[in-house]
Coordinates of C-alpha atoms in Angstrom, one line a residue:
Chain Z
X1141 CA 177.0 90.5 107.3
X1142 CA 173.3 90.1 107.3
X1143 CA 171.5 87.1 105.8
X1144 CA 170.3 89.1 102.9
X1145 CA 173.7 90.6 102.1
X1146 CA 175.3 87.1 102.4
X1147 CA 172.8 85.6 99.9
X1148 CA 173.3 88.4 97.4
X1149 CA 177.0 88.3 97.8
X1150 CA 177.1 84.6 97.3
X1151 CA 174.9 84.8 94.1
X1152 CA 177.1 87.5 92.7
X1153 CA 180.4 85.7 93.4
X1154 CA 179.0 82.4 92.0
X1155 CA 177.7 84.1 88.9
X1156 CA 181.0 85.9 88.2
X1157 CA 183.0 82.6 88.9
X1158 CA 180.7 80.6 86.6
X1159 CA 180.8 83.2 83.8
X1160 CA 184.6 83.3 83.9
X1161 CA 184.8 79.5 83.9
X1162 CA 182.3 79.2 81.0
X1163 CA 184.3 81.7 79.1
X1164 CA 187.4 79.7 79.8
X1165 CA 185.7 76.5 78.6
X1166 CA 184.4 78.3 75.4
X1167 CA 188.0 79.4 74.7
X1168 CA 189.2 75.8 75.1
X1169 CA 186.5 74.5 72.8
X1170 CA 187.6 77.0 70.1
X1171 CA 191.3 76.8 70.5
X1172 CA 191.3 73.0 70.8
X1173 CA 189.9 72.8 67.3
X1174 CA 192.5 75.2 65.9
X1175 CA 195.7 74.4 67.7
X1176 CA 198.6 72.3 66.5
X1177 CA 198.4 68.7 67.7
X1178 CA 202.2 68.6 67.7
X1179 CA 202.4 71.5 70.1
X1180 CA 199.6 70.1 72.2
X1181 CA 201.4 66.7 72.6
X1182 CA 204.8 68.4 73.2
X1183 CA 203.4 70.3 76.2
X1184 CA 201.9 67.2 77.9
X1185 CA 203.1 66.5 81.5
X1186 CA 204.0 62.9 82.4
X1187 CA 205.0 62.1 86.0
Chain A
X1056 CA 183.7 86.0 109.5
X1057 CA 182.6 82.5 108.6
X1058 CA 180.4 83.9 105.8
X1059 CA 183.3 85.9 104.3
X1060 CA 185.4 82.7 104.5
X1061 CA 182.7 80.8 102.6
X1062 CA 182.8 83.4 99.8
X1063 CA 186.5 83.3 99.7
X1064 CA 186.3 79.5 99.5
X1065 CA 184.0 79.6 96.5
X1066 CA 186.5 81.9 94.7
X1067 CA 189.4 79.6 95.6
X1068 CA 187.6 76.5 94.4
X1069 CA 186.8 78.1 91.0
X1070 CA 190.4 79.4 90.8
X1071 CA 191.7 75.9 91.4
X1072 CA 189.4 74.5 88.8
X1073 CA 190.5 77.0 86.2
X1074 CA 194.1 76.6 87.1
X1075 CA 193.8 72.9 86.6
X1076 CA 192.2 73.4 83.2
X1077 CA 194.9 75.8 82.3
X1078 CA 197.7 73.5 83.3
X1079 CA 196.2 70.4 81.6
X1080 CA 194.7 71.9 78.5
X1081 CA 194.7 75.7 77.9
X1082 CA 198.5 76.3 78.0
X1083 CA 198.9 73.6 75.3
X1084 CA 196.6 75.2 72.8
X1085 CA 198.6 77.1 70.2
X1086 CA 200.2 76.7 66.9
X1087 CA 203.8 75.9 66.2
X1088 CA 204.1 79.0 64.1
X1089 CA 201.4 81.5 65.0
X1090 CA 199.3 81.4 68.1
X1091 CA 196.0 79.4 68.0
X1092 CA 195.6 79.1 64.3
X1093 CA 195.8 75.8 62.5
X1094 CA 195.8 77.4 59.1
X1095 CA 199.5 78.5 59.4
X1096 CA 201.3 75.2 59.5
X1097 CA 204.7 76.1 58.2
X1098 CA 207.1 79.0 58.5
X1099 CA 207.1 79.9 54.8
X1100 CA 209.7 82.6 55.4
X1101 CA 212.3 79.8 55.7
X1102 CA 211.6 78.5 52.2
X1103 CA 211.4 81.6 49.9
X1104 CA 213.0 81.0 46.6
X1105 CA 216.0 83.3 45.5
X1106 CA 216.7 84.2 49.1
X1107 CA 220.3 83.2 50.1
X1108 CA 219.3 82.2 53.6
X1109 CA 216.4 80.0 52.6
X1110 CA 216.5 76.4 53.5
X1111 CA 216.0 74.9 50.0
X1112 CA 217.5 72.1 48.0
X1113 CA 219.9 73.8 45.6
X1114 CA 220.8 70.7 43.6
X1115 CA 221.0 72.4 40.2
X1116 CA 219.1 71.8 37.0
X1117 CA 219.6 71.6 33.3
X1118 CA 216.0 72.6 32.8
X1119 CA 215.3 76.3 33.1
X1120 CA 212.2 78.3 32.4
X1121 CA 212.7 81.9 31.1
X1122 CA 210.8 85.0 32.2
X1123 CA 209.1 85.1 28.8
X1124 CA 207.7 81.6 29.3
X1125 CA 204.2 80.9 30.6
X1126 CA 205.3 80.0 34.2
X1127 CA 203.2 77.3 35.9
X1128 CA 201.9 78.6 39.3
X1129 CA 202.9 76.2 42.1
X1130 CA 201.0 75.6 45.3
X1131 CA 200.9 72.8 47.9
X1132 CA 200.4 71.3 51.3
X1133 CA 202.4 72.7 54.2
X1134 CA 204.7 69.7 54.4
X1135 CA 205.6 70.1 50.7
X1136 CA 206.5 73.8 50.7
X1137 CA 210.2 73.0 50.6
X1138 CA 209.7 70.8 47.6
X1139 CA 207.9 73.2 45.3
X1140 CA 209.8 76.2 46.5
X1141 CA 213.0 74.3 45.6
X1142 CA 211.5 73.6 42.1
X1143 CA 211.2 77.4 41.7
X1144 CA 214.7 77.9 43.1
X1145 CA 216.3 75.4 40.6
X1146 CA 214.2 75.9 37.5
X1147 CA 212.4 79.3 37.5
X1148 CA 213.7 82.7 36.6
X1149 CA 214.6 85.1 39.5
X1150 CA 211.8 87.6 40.1
X1151 CA 208.9 85.3 39.4
X1152 CA 208.0 85.1 43.1
X1153 CA 206.3 88.4 44.1
X1154 CA 204.6 89.8 47.1
X1155 CA 201.8 92.2 47.7
X1156 CA 203.5 95.5 48.6
X1157 CA 206.8 94.2 47.3
X1158 CA 208.1 92.6 50.5
X1159 CA 207.3 89.2 52.0
X1160 CA 205.0 89.3 55.0
X1161 CA 203.4 86.6 57.0
X1162 CA 201.1 88.6 59.2
X1163 CA 197.9 88.5 57.2
X1164 CA 195.1 86.1 58.0
X1165 CA 196.5 83.1 56.2
X1166 CA 200.0 84.0 56.9
X1167 CA 201.6 84.9 53.6
X1168 CA 201.2 87.7 51.0
X1169 CA 202.1 86.2 47.7
X1170 CA 200.9 88.5 44.9
X1171 CA 198.3 87.4 42.3
X1172 CA 201.0 87.2 39.6
X1173 CA 203.5 85.2 41.8
X1174 CA 204.6 81.8 40.5
X1175 CA 204.6 80.6 44.1
X1176 CA 201.5 80.4 46.3
X1177 CA 200.8 78.9 49.7
X1178 CA 197.2 78.1 50.4
X1179 CA 197.8 74.7 52.0
X1180 CA 195.8 71.5 51.2
X1181 CA 192.2 72.6 51.3
X1182 CA 192.2 76.0 49.6
X1183 CA 195.1 74.9 47.3
X1184 CA 193.2 71.9 46.0
X1185 CA 190.2 74.2 45.1
X1186 CA 192.6 76.5 43.4
X1187 CA 194.0 73.9 41.1
X1188 CA 190.5 72.8 40.2
X1189 CA 189.4 76.3 39.4
X1190 CA 192.5 76.9 37.4
X1191 CA 194.2 79.6 39.4
X1192 CA 197.0 77.2 40.3
X1193 CA 198.7 75.0 37.7
X1194 CA 200.6 72.4 39.8
X1195 CA 199.6 71.4 43.3
X1196 CA 201.9 69.4 45.5
X1197 CA 200.0 67.2 48.0
X1198 CA 199.1 63.8 49.6
X1199 CA 196.6 61.9 47.5
X1200 CA 193.3 64.0 47.2
X1201 CA 190.5 62.7 49.3
X1202 CA 187.4 61.0 47.8
X1203 CA 185.4 64.2 48.7
X1204 CA 187.9 66.3 46.8
X1205 CA 187.9 64.0 43.8
X1206 CA 184.1 64.0 43.7
X1207 CA 184.1 67.8 44.0
X1208 CA 186.4 68.1 41.0
X1209 CA 184.3 65.6 39.0
X1210 CA 181.1 67.6 39.8
X1211 CA 182.8 70.6 38.3
X1212 CA 183.7 68.6 35.2
X1213 CA 187.4 68.8 35.9
X1214 CA 189.6 65.8 35.1
X1215 CA 192.8 65.8 37.2
X1216 CA 196.2 64.2 36.6
X1217 CA 197.7 62.9 39.8
X1218 CA 201.4 62.0 39.4
X1219 CA 203.4 60.4 42.2
X1220 CA 206.7 62.2 42.6
X1221 CA 208.1 60.8 45.9
X1222 CA 207.7 58.8 49.0
X1223 CA 206.8 59.8 52.5
X1224 CA 205.9 57.9 55.6
X1225 CA 202.9 58.4 57.9
X1226 CA 203.9 58.5 61.5
X1227 CA 202.3 58.4 64.9
X1228 CA 203.8 60.4 67.8
X1229 CA 203.5 60.9 71.5
X1230 CA 205.2 63.1 74.1
X1231 CA 208.8 62.2 74.6
X1232 CA 208.1 61.2 78.3
X1233 CA 205.4 58.7 77.3
X1234 CA 207.0 55.3 78.1
X1235 CA 205.4 53.7 75.1
X1236 CA 207.9 53.6 72.1
X1237 CA 205.9 51.6 69.6
X1238 CA 202.5 50.2 68.6
X1239 CA 201.3 47.7 66.1
X1240 CA 199.0 48.7 63.2
X1241 CA 196.2 46.8 64.9
X1242 CA 196.7 48.6 68.2
X1243 CA 196.6 52.0 66.4
X1244 CA 193.4 51.1 64.6
X1245 CA 191.9 49.9 67.9
X1246 CA 192.8 53.2 69.6
X1247 CA 191.2 55.2 66.9
X1248 CA 188.0 53.1 67.1
X1249 CA 187.8 53.5 70.9
X1250 CA 188.5 49.8 71.4
X1251 CA 191.7 50.5 73.3
X1252 CA 191.3 53.5 75.6
X1253 CA 194.1 53.3 78.1
X1254 CA 197.9 53.3 77.7
X1255 CA 198.1 50.3 80.1
X1256 CA 196.5 48.1 77.4
X1257 CA 199.5 48.7 75.1
X1258 CA 202.3 48.3 77.7
X1259 CA 202.2 51.8 79.2
X1260 CA 201.1 53.2 82.6
X1261 CA 197.5 53.5 83.6
X1262 CA 196.3 56.7 81.9
X1263 CA 193.6 57.3 79.4
X1264 CA 194.6 57.7 75.7
X1265 CA 193.7 61.0 74.0
X1266 CA 193.6 60.1 70.3
X1267 CA 194.0 63.4 68.5
X1268 CA 192.6 64.0 65.0
X1269 CA 193.1 66.7 62.4
X1270 CA 190.7 68.8 60.4
X1271 CA 188.8 67.1 57.6
X1272 CA 190.5 67.1 54.1
X1273 CA 193.9 68.1 55.6
X1274 CA 196.7 66.0 54.1
X1275 CA 197.3 64.0 57.2
X1276 CA 193.6 63.4 57.9
X1277 CA 193.1 62.1 54.4
X1278 CA 196.0 59.7 55.0
X1279 CA 194.5 58.7 58.3
X1280 CA 191.1 58.0 56.8
X1281 CA 192.9 55.7 54.3
X1282 CA 194.9 54.0 57.0
X1283 CA 191.8 53.4 59.1
X1284 CA 190.0 51.9 56.1
X1285 CA 187.2 54.4 56.6
X1286 CA 186.3 52.8 60.0
X1287 CA 187.3 55.5 62.6
X1288 CA 185.4 56.7 65.6
X1289 CA 183.0 59.5 65.3
X1290 CA 184.2 61.2 68.5
X1291 CA 186.8 60.6 71.2
X1292 CA 185.6 59.7 74.7
X1293 CA 184.7 63.0 76.5
X1294 CA 187.3 62.7 79.3
X1295 CA 190.1 61.6 77.0
X1296 CA 191.2 65.2 76.7
X1297 CA 192.9 64.7 80.1
X1298 CA 194.7 61.6 78.9
X1299 CA 198.1 61.0 77.3
X1300 CA 197.8 62.1 73.7
X1301 CA 198.8 60.4 70.5
X1302 CA 198.7 62.2 67.1
X1303 CA 199.7 61.6 63.5
X1304 CA 201.5 63.5 60.8
X1305 CA 203.9 63.0 57.9
X1306 CA 207.4 62.2 58.9
X1307 CA 209.1 65.2 57.2
X1308 CA 206.5 67.6 58.6
X1309 CA 207.1 66.4 62.1
X1310 CA 210.8 65.9 62.1
X1311 CA 211.9 68.4 59.4
X1312 CA 209.5 71.3 59.5
X1313 CA 208.3 71.5 63.1
X1314 CA 211.2 69.5 64.6
X1315 CA 209.8 69.7 68.2
X1316 CA 212.2 67.8 70.5
X1317 CA 209.4 67.2 73.0
X1318 CA 207.6 64.6 70.8
X1319 CA 208.8 61.3 69.6
X1320 CA 207.8 59.2 66.6
X1321 CA 206.5 55.7 67.4
X1322 CA 207.8 52.5 65.8
X1323 CA 205.0 50.6 64.0
X1324 CA 205.1 46.8 64.0
X1325 CA 208.6 47.2 65.6
X1326 CA 210.0 49.4 62.8
X1327 CA 211.0 53.0 63.4
X1328 CA 210.1 55.5 60.6
X1329 CA 213.7 56.4 59.7
X1330 CA 214.6 57.4 56.1
X1331 CA 216.4 54.1 55.7
X1332 CA 213.4 52.1 56.7
X1333 CA 211.2 54.0 54.3
X1334 CA 213.8 53.4 51.5
X1335 CA 214.0 49.7 52.2
X1336 CA 210.3 49.3 52.5
X1337 CA 210.2 47.9 56.1
X1338 CA 208.2 50.7 57.7
X1339 CA 204.6 49.7 57.1
X1340 CA 202.9 53.0 56.5
X1341 CA 204.6 54.5 53.5
X1342 CA 202.8 56.5 50.8
X1343 CA 203.5 58.5 47.7
X1344 CA 203.1 62.3 47.5
X1345 CA 201.9 63.8 44.3
X1346 CA 201.8 66.7 41.9
X1347 CA 198.2 67.3 40.7
X1348 CA 197.1 69.3 37.7
X1349 CA 194.2 69.7 35.4
X1350 CA 194.3 67.3 32.4
X1351 CA 193.0 70.2 30.2
X1352 CA 195.8 72.6 31.3
X1353 CA 197.1 73.9 27.9
X1354 CA 200.3 75.4 29.4
X1355 CA 203.1 73.2 27.9
X1356 CA 205.4 74.0 30.7
X1357 CA 203.2 72.2 33.2
X1358 CA 204.2 68.8 31.8
X1359 CA 207.8 70.0 31.4
X1360 CA 208.0 70.7 35.1
X1361 CA 206.4 67.3 35.9
X1362 CA 208.8 65.5 33.6
X1363 CA 211.7 67.3 35.3
X1364 CA 210.4 66.2 38.7
X1365 CA 210.4 62.6 37.6
X1366 CA 213.9 62.9 36.1
X1367 CA 217.1 62.1 37.9
X1368 CA 217.6 65.8 38.6
X1369 CA 214.2 66.2 40.0
X1370 CA 214.4 63.1 42.2
X1371 CA 217.8 64.4 43.5
X1372 CA 216.1 67.6 44.4
X1373 CA 213.3 65.8 46.3
X1374 CA 216.0 63.8 48.2
X1375 CA 217.8 67.1 48.9
X1376 CA 214.6 68.3 50.5
X1377 CA 214.7 65.4 53.0
X1378 CA 212.1 63.2 51.3
X1379 CA 212.6 59.9 49.6
X1380 CA 212.5 59.8 45.8
X1381 CA 210.7 57.2 43.8
X1382 CA 213.9 55.7 42.4
X1383 CA 215.0 54.5 45.9
X1384 CA 212.3 51.9 46.3

C-alpha cells in the first residue's frame, strides 16, 4: 500500500467510524430522554 | 501488512467503544410498554372497562349512571388508570367507552384510540391536565398539579377544585443487585443536589451514583420537586450516566403496574414502603392523590361521582385497586 493510499484509507475509515459513533451518541441522547427510568435501572449490571 | 493492521486496529477500537456504550447505556433505553417512548407509561389494554379479562376493582356500587345521563369524561395519570377505569366499570353504563374504528387499539402515537365521545380517555398527566382546564375532560385523576399547571389554569381564568381521594407513597428504587437497601431523606436530597455522588458515601460499593429524573410536569417529577423543596440540581454530573442508577416513582406504579422484578424499592429512614407502613403513617413520603375538575363545571354528575369516590363504596374500590383509601389513616 502506497503512502497516499494509506492516508486516504485511514481518513475514510476514521470518518466512517466517527460518523457511526456520533450517530450512536445522538441516538443515546434522544432515547435517554424518552426511555423508562424503571427499565433503565432494571437492566443495570452490578458485579 | 502493518498498514492494513493499523486500519483494522482503528475499526476494532471504535467497535469496542460502541460495544461498551451499547452494553452500559443503549440496550437499557426503552419503555416498559412500547420501545423508546416515555409517553406510553401503562398498558391500558389491561384496564378497559366492561371487558371480562380486565384487571379492575369490581367492588360494586349502589350509585349508577344511566346512558341518558350526562356522563362525566374521565382521564388521568398513568398510575391512576386502574382507579378511574374501575369507576367506569362500577358506576357507568356499558357501552360508554368507545374507540375510533370500534375496536381498542394501542398502536397510534400516544398509544390508545379512545373516541371523542368516550367517557374514558387516557392522555396522561401533561395533556390530560390541559384537557380538564379546556373543558374536554370533566374529571382528572392525578398527583397534585404543579405550580406551573396551577398558574396556567389561573391565566386562563379557570378555577379548579382539587379533591383528595386516596393515599399513595413516593418511592425510590435501584437495581435489585445494588447492595444498598435504604437511604435517609437527607441522603436522598443530598444525592439529588450533587452533594453525595458515590454509593460508597451511603454504605455501598465505590461506584458513581446516577440520579435519574423524569420529564417536567409528570406526576412523579411534580412530587419530586415538592420532596426536594424546589432545591434540586440543574443537571447530573456528566459521567454519572455510567454509574449505578437511582430513580423515583409512585409505589403502585412501580410495584403494581410495571412490576419489574429487577428493581427494588428502598427503605427511607429505615421504613420500607409497604401498604401497611403507608396505612400506619410510618413511611415518611406519603401523599394524597386527587380528582381535579373545573369549579364552573355545570354537569351535576361530576360532583355525584366525586361524592361516590369519597363514600365507603368509593374508598373500597380505591383499596381494591391496590391503593390506600383516605379512611385508613
